[in-house]
C-alpha atoms as one frame of an Amber mdcrd trajectory, in Angstrom:
protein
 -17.839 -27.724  38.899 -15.789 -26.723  35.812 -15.172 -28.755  33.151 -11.404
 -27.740  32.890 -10.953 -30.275  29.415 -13.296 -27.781  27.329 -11.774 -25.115
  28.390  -8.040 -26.029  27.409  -9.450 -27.129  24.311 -11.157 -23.514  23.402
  -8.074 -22.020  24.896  -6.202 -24.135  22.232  -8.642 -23.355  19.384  -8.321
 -19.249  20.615  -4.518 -19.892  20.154  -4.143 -21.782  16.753  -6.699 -19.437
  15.124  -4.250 -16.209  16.582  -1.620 -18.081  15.395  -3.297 -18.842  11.505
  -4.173 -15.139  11.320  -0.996 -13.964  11.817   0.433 -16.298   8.996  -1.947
 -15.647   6.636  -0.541 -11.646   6.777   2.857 -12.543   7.163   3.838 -12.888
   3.300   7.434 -14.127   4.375   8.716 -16.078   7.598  11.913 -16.455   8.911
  13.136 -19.691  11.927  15.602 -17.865  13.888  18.853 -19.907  13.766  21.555
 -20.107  15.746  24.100 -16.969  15.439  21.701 -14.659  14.264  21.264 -11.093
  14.987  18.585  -8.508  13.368  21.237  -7.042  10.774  22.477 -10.382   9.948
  18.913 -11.500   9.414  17.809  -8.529   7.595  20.531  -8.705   4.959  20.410
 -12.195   4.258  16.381 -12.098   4.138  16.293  -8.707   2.464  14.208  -7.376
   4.873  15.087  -3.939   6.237  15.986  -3.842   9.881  13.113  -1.357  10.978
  10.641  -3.384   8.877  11.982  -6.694  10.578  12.060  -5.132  14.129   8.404
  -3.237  13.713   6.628  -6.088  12.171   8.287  -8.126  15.014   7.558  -5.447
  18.315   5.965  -7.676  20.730   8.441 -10.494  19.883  12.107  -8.308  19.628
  13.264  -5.979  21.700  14.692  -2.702  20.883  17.997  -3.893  21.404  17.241
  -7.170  19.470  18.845  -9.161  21.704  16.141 -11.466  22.698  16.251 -13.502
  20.202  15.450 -17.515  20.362  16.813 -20.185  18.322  13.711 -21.670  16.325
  11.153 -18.895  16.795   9.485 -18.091  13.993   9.697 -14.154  12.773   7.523
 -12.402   9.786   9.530 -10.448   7.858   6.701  -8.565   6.334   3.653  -7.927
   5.793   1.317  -8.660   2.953   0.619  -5.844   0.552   3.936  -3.924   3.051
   6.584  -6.075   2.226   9.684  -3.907   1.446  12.425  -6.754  -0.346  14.773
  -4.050  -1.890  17.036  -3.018   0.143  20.433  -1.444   0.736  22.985  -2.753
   3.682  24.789   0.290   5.065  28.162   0.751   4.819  30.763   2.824   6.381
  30.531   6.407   5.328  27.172   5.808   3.224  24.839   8.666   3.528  21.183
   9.021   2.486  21.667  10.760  -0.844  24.115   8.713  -2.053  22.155   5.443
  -0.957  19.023   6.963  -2.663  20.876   7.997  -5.436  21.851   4.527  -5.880
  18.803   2.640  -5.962  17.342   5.477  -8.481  14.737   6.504  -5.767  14.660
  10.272  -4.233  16.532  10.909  -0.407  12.223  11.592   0.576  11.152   8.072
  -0.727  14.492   6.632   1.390  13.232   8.434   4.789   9.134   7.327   4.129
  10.610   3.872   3.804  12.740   4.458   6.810  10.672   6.274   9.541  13.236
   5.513  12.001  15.943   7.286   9.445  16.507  11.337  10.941  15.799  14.186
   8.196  19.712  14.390   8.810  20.285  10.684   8.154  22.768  10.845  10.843
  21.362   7.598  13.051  22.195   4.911  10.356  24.935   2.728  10.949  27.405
   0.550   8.875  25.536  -2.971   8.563  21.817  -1.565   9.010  19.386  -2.794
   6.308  17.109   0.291   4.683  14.356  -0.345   2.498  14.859   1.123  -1.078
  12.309   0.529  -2.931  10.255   3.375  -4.564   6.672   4.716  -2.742   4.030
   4.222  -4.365   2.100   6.860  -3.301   4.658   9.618  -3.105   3.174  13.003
  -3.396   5.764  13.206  -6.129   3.438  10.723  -8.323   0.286  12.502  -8.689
């Protein structure tokens, strides 16, 4: 016979510590209210929206339209968290963004993997990270 008590208790034990691990890399949360969209989030939060949606994968969707009033999101990671960022506007392009935030158009796309060489794919209200790499072959 199984003892089905001890098991839901080490099943709740396996879940809490998942749950403590993944806050203790998370340097910044974010409770999904009602109304909110990735963009929207990302702006407000500064948080780009491939940062938010990446750190996020196996909650959001691609479309990011699965989102649940009161779930909790990370918005990044410790030691990965990009906070300076740039909202797209209409008829922004990559130079003059990067240009901007005194970083170079190759630091924009590192921080932006899902940015084309072209920077043709970004779109009035997306959220890019800005901030300068550290590590940039251009800092050696």
């Amino acid at each position: 016979m199984v003892n089905f008590n001890n098991i839901n208790v080490f099943a709740i034990a396996g879940l809490s510590f998942g749950v403590l691990v993944r806050s203790q890399a998370c340097a910044r949360n974010y409770t999904v209210q009602p109304g909110d969209f990735c963009d929207k989030i990302s702006a407000e939060q500064n948080v780009s929206t491939f940062q938010l949606a990446s750190v996020n994968s196996k909650i959001i969707d691609p479309a990011c339209d699965n989102l649940a009033v009161g779930e909790v999101l990370c918005l990044g990671l410790v030691g990965e968290d990009c906070s300076t960022v740039h909202v797209v506007a209409s008829g922004d392009a990559c130079d003059a963004i990067a240009a901007q935030a005194n970083i170079t158009t190759a630091d924009l796309l590192t921080d932006n993997p899902n940015v084309s060489v072209g920077c043709t794919n970004i779109y009035p209200g997306e959220v890019l990270c800005v901030a300068p790499v550290v590590n940039s072959t251009n800092s050696a």
